[in-house]
Amino acid sequence: MFKRDRYLRQLAAITSITMVAGCGVLSSDSSDDDRPIVVGTTSAPSTLDPAAAWDSSWELMRNVFQTLLNYDPGASEPAPDAAESCEFTDTATTVYSCKLREGLKFADGHDLNAQAVKYSIDRIKKINVNGGPAGLLGSLSRIQVKGDREVVFHLNEPDATFPFVLSTPAMSIVDPEEYPADKLRDDGEISGSGPYNLSSYDDGKQAELVRNDNYKGIADRKNNGVTIRYFQQSSEMVDALRNKKIDVIYRGLPASATVDIQENGQDEGLQLIENPTTEISYLVFNPKDPWAKRPEVRKAVAQVIDRPTLAHKVYKDTVEPLYSMIPRGLVGHTTSFFDSFGDPNKAKAKKILTDAGITQKVPLTLWYTSDRYGSQTKPAFQEIKRQLEASGLFTVTLKSRPWKTYVEGYRNGEYPVFGRGWFPDFADADNFVAPFVGQQNALGTPYDAPEITGKLLPESRRKSDRGAVAEEFEEAQKIFMEDARLLPLWQGKQFVAANEEIAGAEKSIDPATMMTMWTLSWKTSW
């Protein structure tokens, strides 16, 4: 159905590469041990309702909700999950039809039918949360239901990426009897049909997942339950792993611990799994701020930032400098910011400002989240502050909030400059451009880019061969560079640390860098 480019094939091929410090992995097809596996992460949900989620909340939702399409371990293309089959039924890629599996039920026993699918996706657009997943549905015109098992999506323009949108946890199927059509659910409960039920939830602290016996779908569960513990501090999480209070670290592993476990994990009975990903980190400039709205200020920041020093000094080379919003490994990746600004240069930055009549030090307030991306975020922003102030051109104030309130802040336009990470919704260049532009986007900060939204994205989405879209996305990168509204910093890797008794961690990270908890198991032989 889709022709994936050779770069994506290469990316998919390396996502299963592992680096293991310690014993070799010996696993069985199922676990004989009923102990729940305990996973630690610094990435707590900001919401439990898919209609509001375009962030780390997806990581829980992937395991408790079901989508029409999902990913088999190691795959780069989505396959049917709640659906039995899906396909474009026209040559223009404007009509997409899915037929559901027979006998689907929600965990509470209610029937999951085509009407529930339509209801779930319609309510995303109706509720229309600012910075929420309605921004993924710009090409969707209407949804048609045919009987109990067929759902037909009519698009207002050709969109070869639409199947990938349907695979995201934002498109989770919810029980119409439990979720209001016109507002978010706010009782702290989840009613899904995914591999697990959420048996208990302590906001910001812990989620208990147990096997959903009603589940029919793509997940081949290797365990009967998982406990997710949410940590505010990476150091506490690493201590918990070393003291065997948790079994796996999924997100938030600090660079120093990554290097240490890689080198010395065997002595501690730990293993480290490296998953090359397209995760990126970047700065966002708010056009409502009197200084951040000025292109000259943004370009002067771009001229000063020293990415290699940031990657080496703070992240211990566990990340790589990035000069394009589209990461390496995807069609459309360029080095546009390096091509334009080159190496860090204070004199060039000063000229950019003085040519615009700015002779005073520019005051900037930079915001970051104190927990979402792990303990390295604070020293990273301290290093950015040091670099900017060392130029003599800026005075920088740093501020932070926990992720849950941080999200509210950037959606309300409170931050002059703020840091974000992006874990792809799907492995396509479209997902590193479309979510950031337009009046409603994932940043909660309008970015009017008519050349991108009106021409380049529609042209690229007409092409089912995703290897043929380089020209459109290279041009989009030039526009990003010229506007400097977004400033790419680094491209990362996803490291999973686990005790040596855990199997399946090398298969657990999907193309959107979310952990599929069902692949984890206890080793049953040595």
Short mmCIF file of C-alpha atoms in Angstrom, two decimals:
data_model
loop_
_atom_site.label_atom_id
_atom_site.label_comp_id
_atom_site.label_asym_id
_atom_site.label_seq_id
_atom_site.Cartn_x
_atom_site.Cartn_y
_atom_site.Cartn_z
CA MET A 1 0.00 0.00 0.00
CA PHE A 2 2.90 2.36 0.80
CA LYS A 3 6.33 2.57 -0.71
CA ARG A 4 8.67 3.49 2.13
CA ASP A 5 11.95 5.14 1.22
CA ARG A 6 15.27 3.43 1.73
CA TYR A 7 16.13 5.71 4.65
CA LEU A 8 13.13 4.56 6.62
CA ARG A 9 13.97 0.96 5.84
CA GLN A 10 17.46 1.53 7.18
CA LEU A 11 16.05 3.21 10.29
CA ALA A 12 13.68 0.31 10.91
CA ALA A 13 16.51 -2.15 10.44
CA ILE A 14 18.63 -0.60 13.16
CA THR A 15 15.92 -0.06 15.75
CA SER A 16 16.43 -3.59 17.01
CA ILE A 17 20.19 -3.17 17.55
CA THR A 18 21.02 -3.61 21.21
CA MET A 19 23.98 -2.97 23.43
CA VAL A 20 23.86 -5.33 26.37
CA ALA A 21 26.19 -5.08 29.34
CA GLY A 22 25.88 -8.32 31.27
CA CYS A 23 24.43 -11.73 30.49
CA GLY A 24 23.02 -12.65 27.13
CA VAL A 25 19.27 -12.37 26.67
CA LEU A 26 17.50 -15.71 26.95
CA SER A 27 13.75 -15.35 26.71
CA SER A 28 10.68 -17.51 26.33
CA ASP A 29 7.45 -16.92 24.46
CA SER A 30 5.58 -16.27 27.68
CA SER A 31 6.35 -15.52 31.28
CA ASP A 32 5.91 -18.15 33.97
CA ASP A 33 6.29 -15.49 36.64
CA ASP A 34 3.17 -13.56 37.66
CA ARG A 35 5.13 -10.77 39.31
CA PRO A 36 4.30 -7.45 37.63
CA ILE A 37 7.27 -5.86 35.90
CA VAL A 38 7.98 -2.41 37.35
CA VAL A 39 8.94 0.27 34.83
CA GLY A 40 10.34 3.63 35.90
CA THR A 41 10.05 6.82 33.85
CA THR A 42 10.20 10.59 34.31
CA SER A 43 7.44 10.96 31.74
CA ALA A 44 4.10 11.20 33.56
CA PRO A 45 0.84 11.82 31.67
CA SER A 46 -0.64 15.31 31.62
CA THR A 47 -4.09 13.90 30.80
CA LEU A 48 -5.91 10.56 30.65
CA ASP A 49 -8.26 11.62 27.84
CA PRO A 50 -6.97 10.99 24.30
CA ALA A 51 -8.91 14.00 23.00
CA ALA A 52 -6.50 16.27 24.90
CA ALA A 53 -3.27 14.34 24.39
CA TRP A 54 -0.47 15.27 22.02
CA ASP A 55 2.36 14.66 24.44
CA SER A 56 3.85 12.10 26.84
CA SER A 57 0.37 10.97 27.85
CA TRP A 58 0.51 8.77 24.76
CA GLU A 59 3.02 6.51 26.48
CA LEU A 60 0.37 5.23 28.89
CA MET A 61 -2.40 5.36 26.29
CA ARG A 62 -0.50 3.10 23.89
CA ASN A 63 -0.88 0.29 26.42
CA VAL A 64 -4.45 0.77 27.68
CA PHE A 65 -6.28 1.98 24.57
CA GLN A 66 -6.55 0.52 21.10
CA THR A 67 -6.22 2.19 17.72
CA LEU A 68 -7.31 1.00 14.29
CA LEU A 69 -3.66 0.57 13.31
CA ASN A 70 -0.55 -0.08 15.39
CA TYR A 71 3.00 -1.38 14.98
CA ASP A 72 4.48 -4.84 15.24
CA PRO A 73 7.88 -4.83 17.00
CA GLY A 74 10.57 -3.57 14.62
CA ALA A 75 8.11 -2.50 11.92
CA SER A 76 8.08 0.95 10.31
CA GLU A 77 4.61 0.65 8.75
CA PRO A 78 1.39 0.39 10.78
CA ALA A 79 -0.59 -2.85 10.69
CA PRO A 80 -4.23 -3.54 11.64
CA ASP A 81 -4.95 -3.59 15.38
CA ALA A 82 -8.61 -2.97 16.21
CA ALA A 83 -9.06 -3.14 12.46
CA GLU A 84 -9.00 -6.38 10.51
CA SER A 85 -7.95 -4.49 7.39
CA CYS A 86 -7.50 -0.90 6.18
CA GLU A 87 -6.85 0.56 2.75
CA PHE A 88 -7.32 3.55 0.48
CA THR A 89 -10.24 2.74 -1.79
CA ASP A 90 -9.50 5.40 -4.42
CA THR A 91 -6.44 6.35 -6.47
CA ALA A 92 -6.38 9.91 -5.13
CA THR A 93 -5.75 8.85 -1.48
CA THR A 94 -8.82 10.73 -0.25
CA VAL A 95 -11.00 7.81 0.90
CA TYR A 96 -9.67 5.44 3.54
CA SER A 97 -11.69 2.47 4.76
CA CYS A 98 -11.17 0.21 7.77
CA LYS A 99 -13.03 -2.98 8.65
CA LEU A 100 -13.02 -3.89 12.34
CA ARG A 101 -12.24 -7.28 13.83
CA GLU A 102 -15.24 -9.31 14.85
CA GLY A 103 -16.38 -9.37 18.48
CA LEU A 104 -14.41 -6.40 19.79
CA LYS A 105 -15.31 -5.24 23.28
CA PHE A 106 -14.14 -2.60 25.69
CA ALA A 107 -12.63 -3.82 28.93
CA ASP A 108 -15.95 -3.18 30.71
CA GLY A 109 -17.76 -5.50 28.29
CA HIS A 110 -19.43 -2.85 26.12
CA ASP A 111 -19.33 -3.51 22.39
CA LEU A 112 -16.67 -1.75 20.35
CA ASN A 113 -18.13 -1.08 16.92
CA ALA A 114 -17.74 1.29 13.99
CA GLN A 115 -19.94 3.87 15.65
CA ALA A 116 -17.57 3.97 18.66
CA VAL A 117 -14.64 4.64 16.33
CA LYS A 118 -16.47 7.52 14.66
CA TYR A 119 -17.53 8.88 18.05
CA SER A 120 -13.97 8.77 19.39
CA ILE A 121 -12.43 10.70 16.50
CA ASP A 122 -15.32 13.12 16.03
CA ARG A 123 -15.06 14.21 19.68
CA ILE A 124 -11.39 15.14 19.18
CA LYS A 125 -12.40 17.72 16.59
CA LYS A 126 -15.46 18.84 18.55
CA ILE A 127 -13.62 19.41 21.84
CA ASN A 128 -10.70 20.97 19.93
CA VAL A 129 -8.19 21.39 22.76
CA ASN A 130 -5.62 24.10 22.03
CA GLY A 131 -2.34 22.32 21.28
CA GLY A 132 -4.26 19.04 21.27
CA PRO A 133 -4.52 16.27 18.67
CA ALA A 134 -7.22 17.96 16.57
CA GLY A 135 -4.21 19.41 14.76
CA LEU A 136 -3.49 15.93 13.38
CA LEU A 137 -6.87 15.80 11.65
CA GLY A 138 -6.61 18.76 9.29
CA SER A 139 -7.18 16.59 6.23
CA LEU A 140 -10.24 14.80 7.65
CA SER A 141 -13.55 15.99 6.24
CA ARG A 142 -16.05 13.45 7.60
CA ILE A 143 -16.40 9.91 8.89
CA GLN A 144 -18.94 7.46 7.48
CA VAL A 145 -20.12 4.29 9.21
CA LYS A 146 -21.28 1.26 7.21
CA GLY A 147 -22.90 -1.32 9.48
CA ASP A 148 -21.21 -2.31 12.73
CA ARG A 149 -17.75 -3.02 11.36
CA GLU A 150 -16.80 -0.60 8.58
CA VAL A 151 -15.53 2.96 9.04
CA VAL A 152 -14.82 5.18 6.03
CA PHE A 153 -12.72 8.35 6.34
CA HIS A 154 -13.34 11.01 3.70
CA LEU A 155 -10.45 13.46 3.36
CA ASN A 156 -10.63 17.00 2.04
CA GLU A 157 -7.32 16.59 0.22
CA PRO A 158 -5.01 13.71 -0.72
CA ASP A 159 -3.10 12.55 2.34
CA ALA A 160 -0.87 9.48 2.12
CA THR A 161 0.12 9.99 5.78
CA PHE A 162 -3.40 9.50 7.12
CA PRO A 163 -2.89 5.82 8.06
CA PHE A 164 0.01 6.90 10.27
CA VAL A 165 -2.23 9.44 11.98
CA LEU A 166 -4.71 6.68 12.76
CA SER A 167 -1.92 4.69 14.41
CA THR A 168 -1.21 7.39 17.00
CA PRO A 169 -2.63 7.08 20.53
CA ALA A 170 -4.48 10.35 19.92
CA MET A 171 -6.86 8.25 17.82
CA SER A 172 -7.51 5.84 20.70
CA ILE A 173 -10.98 4.31 20.63
CA VAL A 174 -12.98 5.28 23.73
CA ASP A 175 -16.26 3.95 25.10
CA PRO A 176 -19.07 6.36 24.08
CA GLU A 177 -20.93 5.44 27.25
CA GLU A 178 -18.04 6.70 29.39
CA TYR A 179 -16.67 9.71 27.48
CA PRO A 180 -18.72 12.91 26.90
CA ALA A 181 -19.02 13.97 23.28
CA ASP A 182 -18.34 17.66 23.90
CA LYS A 183 -15.97 17.83 26.87
CA LEU A 184 -13.04 15.98 28.39
CA ARG A 185 -13.53 13.16 30.84
CA ASP A 186 -12.29 14.32 34.24
CA ASP A 187 -12.93 11.48 36.70
CA GLY A 188 -9.41 10.05 36.52
CA GLU A 189 -10.61 6.80 34.93
CA ILE A 190 -9.91 5.09 31.60
CA SER A 191 -12.30 2.93 29.57
CA GLY A 192 -10.36 1.35 26.74
CA SER A 193 -9.89 -1.87 24.82
CA GLY A 194 -6.10 -2.11 24.80
CA PRO A 195 -3.81 -4.92 25.95
CA TYR A 196 -4.08 -3.78 29.58
CA ASN A 197 -6.64 -2.30 31.93
CA LEU A 198 -5.67 0.57 34.18
CA SER A 199 -6.52 -1.01 37.53
CA SER A 200 -5.34 1.94 39.63
CA TYR A 201 -3.77 5.33 39.03
CA ASP A 202 -2.06 7.75 41.38
CA ASP A 203 -1.52 10.95 39.40
CA GLY A 204 2.17 11.65 38.89
CA LYS A 205 3.22 8.66 40.97
CA GLN A 206 2.07 5.27 39.69
CA ALA A 207 -0.09 3.38 37.19
CA GLU A 208 -1.05 -0.27 37.69
CA LEU A 209 -1.72 -2.19 34.46
CA VAL A 210 -3.32 -5.63 34.42
CA ARG A 211 -4.05 -7.92 31.49
CA ASN A 212 -7.28 -7.14 29.60
CA ASP A 213 -8.97 -10.47 28.90
CA ASN A 214 -11.31 -8.87 26.33
CA TYR A 215 -8.44 -7.64 24.15
CA LYS A 216 -8.22 -8.67 20.50
CA GLY A 217 -5.43 -7.02 18.57
CA ILE A 218 -1.82 -6.84 17.49
CA ALA A 219 -0.10 -7.08 20.90
CA ASP A 220 1.48 -10.42 21.78
CA ARG A 221 1.59 -10.03 25.54
CA LYS A 222 4.56 -11.62 27.32
CA ASN A 223 3.47 -10.66 30.84
CA ASN A 224 0.31 -10.44 32.92
CA GLY A 225 0.83 -6.97 34.29
CA VAL A 226 3.08 -3.94 34.53
CA THR A 227 3.46 -1.24 37.16
CA ILE A 228 4.66 2.16 35.91
CA ARG A 229 6.30 4.40 38.50
CA TYR A 230 6.69 8.10 37.73
CA PHE A 231 9.76 9.86 39.11
CA GLN A 232 10.45 13.57 39.50
CA GLN A 233 14.23 13.05 39.65
CA SER A 234 16.30 10.84 37.37
CA SER A 235 18.79 10.13 40.15
CA GLU A 236 16.07 8.62 42.35
CA MET A 237 14.96 6.45 39.45
CA VAL A 238 18.48 5.14 38.79
CA ASP A 239 18.90 4.36 42.49
CA ALA A 240 15.62 2.44 42.41
CA LEU A 241 16.87 0.32 39.50
CA ARG A 242 20.16 -0.42 41.21
CA ASN A 243 18.34 -1.31 44.44
CA LYS A 244 15.92 -3.59 42.50
CA LYS A 245 12.87 -1.53 43.45
CA ILE A 246 12.12 -1.17 39.74
CA ASP A 247 13.06 -3.49 36.88
CA VAL A 248 13.26 -1.21 33.83
CA ILE A 249 13.99 2.46 33.10
CA TYR A 250 12.19 3.68 30.02
CA ARG A 251 12.58 7.46 29.75
CA GLY A 252 14.66 9.95 31.71
CA LEU A 253 17.88 7.94 32.05
CA PRO A 254 20.57 10.61 32.62
CA ALA A 255 23.64 10.70 30.41
CA SER A 256 26.08 9.95 33.24
CA ALA A 257 24.12 6.85 34.26
CA THR A 258 23.82 5.76 30.63
CA VAL A 259 27.59 5.83 30.20
CA ASP A 260 28.17 4.15 33.56
CA ILE A 261 25.74 1.29 32.91
CA GLN A 262 27.17 0.82 29.43
CA GLU A 263 30.67 0.47 30.84
CA ASN A 264 30.01 -1.22 34.20
CA GLY A 265 26.51 -2.71 34.00
CA GLN A 266 27.76 -6.29 34.01
CA ASP A 267 29.11 -5.88 37.53
CA GLU A 268 25.72 -4.62 38.74
CA GLY A 269 23.57 -7.15 36.90
CA LEU A 270 22.21 -4.50 34.53
CA GLN A 271 21.73 -4.31 30.79
CA LEU A 272 21.55 -1.27 28.50
CA ILE A 273 19.61 -1.32 25.25
CA GLU A 274 20.20 1.38 22.66
CA ASN A 275 17.40 2.22 20.25
CA PRO A 276 18.39 4.73 17.53
CA THR A 277 15.42 7.06 17.17
CA THR A 278 14.38 10.31 15.57
CA GLU A 279 13.80 12.07 18.89
CA ILE A 280 14.77 15.75 18.75
CA SER A 281 15.11 18.68 21.15
CA TYR A 282 14.50 22.31 20.16
CA LEU A 283 13.65 25.82 21.34
CA VAL A 284 10.38 27.60 20.53
CA PHE A 285 10.13 31.41 20.26
CA ASN A 286 6.79 32.96 21.15
CA PRO A 287 5.79 35.72 18.68
CA LYS A 288 3.72 37.43 21.41
CA ASP A 289 6.87 38.30 23.36
CA PRO A 290 8.34 41.72 22.47
CA TRP A 291 11.86 40.32 22.09
CA ALA A 292 11.25 36.75 20.92
CA LYS A 293 8.98 38.02 18.13
CA ARG A 294 11.90 39.82 16.47
CA PRO A 295 13.60 37.70 13.77
CA GLU A 296 16.93 39.38 14.45
CA VAL A 297 16.88 38.26 18.08
CA ARG A 298 16.04 34.70 17.10
CA LYS A 299 18.76 34.61 14.47
CA ALA A 300 21.31 36.04 16.89
CA VAL A 301 20.47 33.21 19.33
CA ALA A 302 20.87 30.73 16.47
CA GLN A 303 24.26 32.28 15.68
CA VAL A 304 25.50 31.88 19.28
CA ILE A 305 24.24 28.41 20.29
CA ASP A 306 27.06 25.85 20.41
CA ARG A 307 25.41 22.49 19.84
CA PRO A 308 28.56 20.30 19.90
CA THR A 309 29.51 21.68 23.31
CA LEU A 310 25.98 21.09 24.58
CA ALA A 311 26.02 17.50 23.30
CA HIS A 312 29.46 16.73 24.73
CA LYS A 313 29.52 18.70 27.96
CA VAL A 314 25.98 18.02 29.19
CA TYR A 315 24.85 14.87 27.38
CA LYS A 316 28.20 13.02 27.31
CA ASP A 317 27.80 12.44 23.55
CA THR A 318 24.64 10.37 24.04
CA VAL A 319 22.99 12.89 21.67
CA GLU A 320 24.21 14.48 18.44
CA PRO A 321 24.03 18.12 17.28
CA LEU A 322 21.05 18.79 15.01
CA TYR A 323 20.78 21.55 12.40
CA SER A 324 17.37 20.75 10.93
CA MET A 325 13.94 20.15 12.44
CA ILE A 326 13.78 16.96 10.37
CA PRO A 327 16.25 14.50 11.93
CA ARG A 328 18.82 12.32 10.25
CA GLY A 329 17.39 9.11 8.84
CA LEU A 330 14.33 10.73 7.27
CA VAL A 331 13.85 12.11 3.78
CA GLY A 332 13.99 15.90 3.89
CA HIS A 333 16.76 16.14 6.49
CA THR A 334 19.16 18.99 5.79
CA THR A 335 21.76 21.03 7.66
CA SER A 336 20.05 24.33 6.91
CA PHE A 337 20.88 26.00 10.24
CA PHE A 338 24.57 25.13 9.91
CA ASP A 339 24.62 26.14 6.25
CA SER A 340 23.22 29.55 7.16
CA PHE A 341 24.84 30.28 10.53
CA GLY A 342 27.91 28.03 10.53
CA ASP A 343 29.89 27.63 13.73
CA PRO A 344 29.00 29.77 16.75
CA ASN A 345 30.18 33.33 16.15
CA LYS A 346 29.65 36.21 18.58
CA ALA A 347 30.72 38.88 16.10
CA LYS A 348 28.20 37.73 13.50
CA ALA A 349 25.46 37.59 16.16
CA LYS A 350 26.30 41.14 17.27
CA LYS A 351 26.11 42.38 13.68
CA ILE A 352 22.69 40.77 13.22
CA LEU A 353 21.43 42.73 16.23
CA THR A 354 23.14 46.06 15.51
CA ASP A 355 22.01 46.04 11.89
CA ALA A 356 18.47 45.87 13.32
CA GLY A 357 19.18 48.79 15.65
CA ILE A 358 19.48 46.61 18.77
CA THR A 359 22.48 47.80 20.78
CA GLN A 360 21.42 46.86 24.32
CA LYS A 361 21.64 43.43 25.89
CA VAL A 362 18.53 41.46 24.97
CA PRO A 363 16.60 40.13 28.00
CA LEU A 364 15.20 36.64 27.45
CA THR A 365 13.35 34.29 29.76
CA LEU A 366 13.84 30.61 28.89
CA TRP A 367 11.47 28.00 30.26
CA TYR A 368 12.00 24.26 30.56
CA THR A 369 10.15 21.35 32.13
CA SER A 370 11.71 20.10 35.35
CA ASP A 371 10.76 16.44 34.96
CA ARG A 372 9.58 15.35 31.50
CA TYR A 373 12.94 14.82 29.79
CA GLY A 374 15.00 13.79 32.80
CA SER A 375 17.63 15.43 34.98
CA GLN A 376 19.81 16.54 32.06
CA THR A 377 17.35 19.28 31.07
CA LYS A 378 18.31 21.70 33.83
CA PRO A 379 22.07 21.60 33.17
CA ALA A 380 21.34 21.82 29.44
CA PHE A 381 19.46 25.08 29.90
CA GLN A 382 22.12 26.33 32.28
CA GLU A 383 24.64 25.70 29.51
CA ILE A 384 22.46 27.54 26.97
CA LYS A 385 22.21 30.47 29.40
CA ARG A 386 25.99 30.43 29.84
CA GLN A 387 26.59 30.47 26.10
CA LEU A 388 24.15 33.30 25.43
CA GLU A 389 25.41 35.48 28.26
CA ALA A 390 29.06 34.77 27.40
CA SER A 391 28.42 36.44 24.05
CA GLY A 392 27.74 39.71 25.88
CA LEU A 393 24.54 40.11 23.88
CA PHE A 394 21.91 38.59 26.18
CA THR A 395 20.76 38.45 29.76
CA VAL A 396 18.94 35.21 30.43
CA THR A 397 16.50 34.20 33.15
CA LEU A 398 15.72 30.49 33.57
CA LYS A 399 12.40 29.20 34.86
CA SER A 400 10.86 25.73 35.06
CA ARG A 401 7.70 23.82 35.92
CA PRO A 402 6.70 20.15 36.14
CA TRP A 403 5.37 18.85 32.83
CA LYS A 404 1.68 18.84 33.76
CA THR A 405 1.60 22.57 34.47
CA TYR A 406 4.31 23.29 31.89
CA VAL A 407 1.93 22.11 29.15
CA GLU A 408 -0.77 24.48 30.36
CA GLY A 409 1.72 27.34 30.31
CA TYR A 410 2.89 26.98 26.72
CA ARG A 411 -0.64 26.33 25.50
CA ASN A 412 -1.64 29.62 27.12
CA GLY A 413 1.25 31.45 25.48
CA GLU A 414 2.98 32.28 28.79
CA TYR A 415 6.59 31.53 27.82
CA PRO A 416 8.77 33.90 25.73
CA VAL A 417 11.17 31.06 24.80
CA PHE A 418 10.68 27.47 25.84
CA GLY A 419 12.21 24.06 25.34
CA ARG A 420 10.44 21.10 23.82
CA GLY A 421 11.34 17.61 22.81
CA TRP A 422 9.61 15.81 19.97
CA PHE A 423 9.12 12.08 19.89
CA PRO A 424 7.65 11.31 16.47
CA ASP A 425 4.00 10.40 16.07
CA PHE A 426 5.17 8.35 13.09
CA ALA A 427 8.44 7.99 11.19
CA ASP A 428 7.86 10.42 8.34
CA ALA A 429 9.23 13.90 7.64
CA ASP A 430 5.66 15.21 7.59
CA ASN A 431 5.52 14.67 11.35
CA PHE A 432 8.46 17.02 11.94
CA VAL A 433 6.85 19.85 9.99
CA ALA A 434 3.05 19.72 10.06
CA PRO A 435 2.63 19.61 13.89
CA PHE A 436 4.55 22.89 14.30
CA VAL A 437 2.79 25.15 11.79
CA GLY A 438 -0.64 26.69 11.38
CA GLN A 439 -2.97 28.45 13.76
CA GLN A 440 -3.52 25.27 15.77
CA ASN A 441 -0.45 23.17 16.34
CA ALA A 442 1.24 20.97 18.91
CA LEU A 443 3.03 23.95 20.44
CA GLY A 444 -0.03 26.00 21.32
CA THR A 445 1.77 28.91 19.62
CA PRO A 446 0.35 29.90 16.20
CA TYR A 447 2.91 29.79 13.40
CA ASP A 448 1.61 31.19 10.14
CA ALA A 449 3.63 29.53 7.35
CA PRO A 450 1.37 29.64 4.25
CA GLU A 451 4.01 28.32 1.87
CA ILE A 452 4.29 25.20 4.02
CA THR A 453 0.64 24.69 4.92
CA GLY A 454 -0.82 25.77 1.60
CA LYS A 455 1.66 24.28 -0.85
CA LEU A 456 4.48 22.07 0.41
CA LEU A 457 2.51 19.83 2.77
CA PRO A 458 -0.40 19.23 0.35
CA GLU A 459 2.05 18.46 -2.46
CA SER A 460 3.98 15.98 -0.34
CA ARG A 461 0.86 14.23 0.91
CA ARG A 462 -0.24 13.41 -2.61
CA LYS A 463 2.75 11.07 -2.89
CA SER A 464 2.25 7.56 -1.57
CA ASP A 465 5.94 6.95 -2.28
CA ARG A 466 7.32 8.70 0.80
CA GLY A 467 10.83 8.56 -0.62
CA ALA A 468 9.81 11.08 -3.28
CA VAL A 469 9.06 14.00 -0.95
CA ALA A 470 12.60 15.31 -0.38
CA GLU A 471 12.15 18.48 -2.43
CA GLU A 472 9.09 19.64 -0.49
CA PHE A 473 10.61 19.05 2.92
CA GLU A 474 14.00 20.49 2.06
CA GLU A 475 12.17 23.67 1.05
CA ALA A 476 10.21 23.60 4.31
CA GLN A 477 13.52 23.43 6.20
CA LYS A 478 14.72 26.58 4.43
CA ILE A 479 11.60 28.38 5.60
CA PHE A 480 12.12 27.16 9.16
CA MET A 481 15.69 28.45 9.04
CA GLU A 482 14.72 31.84 7.60
CA ASP A 483 11.99 32.33 10.21
CA ALA A 484 14.04 30.89 13.09
CA ARG A 485 10.83 30.43 15.07
CA LEU A 486 12.06 26.96 16.01
CA LEU A 487 15.69 26.24 16.80
CA PRO A 488 16.80 22.57 16.61
CA LEU A 489 19.37 21.58 19.23
CA TRP A 490 20.06 17.85 19.20
CA GLN A 491 18.92 14.44 18.01
CA GLY A 492 18.87 11.70 20.62
CA LYS A 493 18.80 7.99 21.12
CA GLN A 494 16.41 6.05 23.30
CA PHE A 495 18.18 4.05 25.99
CA VAL A 496 16.42 1.43 28.06
CA ALA A 497 18.13 0.16 31.20
CA ALA A 498 16.93 -3.02 32.86
CA ASN A 499 18.03 -5.63 35.32
CA GLU A 500 19.45 -8.78 33.74
CA GLU A 501 16.32 -10.83 34.53
CA ILE A 502 14.22 -8.86 32.02
CA ALA A 503 13.77 -10.03 28.43
CA GLY A 504 12.12 -8.27 25.49
CA ALA A 505 13.36 -4.75 26.19
CA GLU A 506 15.12 -4.71 22.82
CA LYS A 507 11.71 -5.00 21.13
CA SER A 508 9.82 -2.62 23.35
CA ILE A 509 10.32 0.78 21.67
CA ASP A 510 7.99 1.48 18.74
CA PRO A 511 8.62 3.97 15.87
CA ALA A 512 7.11 6.78 17.97
CA THR A 513 9.59 5.93 20.79
CA MET A 514 6.81 4.70 23.08
CA MET A 515 7.31 1.58 25.17
CA THR A 516 5.03 -1.31 24.32
CA MET A 517 4.90 -2.88 27.76
CA TRP A 518 3.61 -6.19 26.40
CA THR A 519 7.00 -7.22 24.99
CA LEU A 520 8.62 -7.32 28.44
CA SER A 521 8.96 -10.59 30.34
CA TRP A 522 10.97 -12.35 33.00
CA LYS A 523 13.69 -14.65 31.73
CA THR A 524 12.79 -18.24 32.47
CA SER A 525 16.06 -19.97 31.51
CA TRP A 526 19.76 -19.27 31.88
#
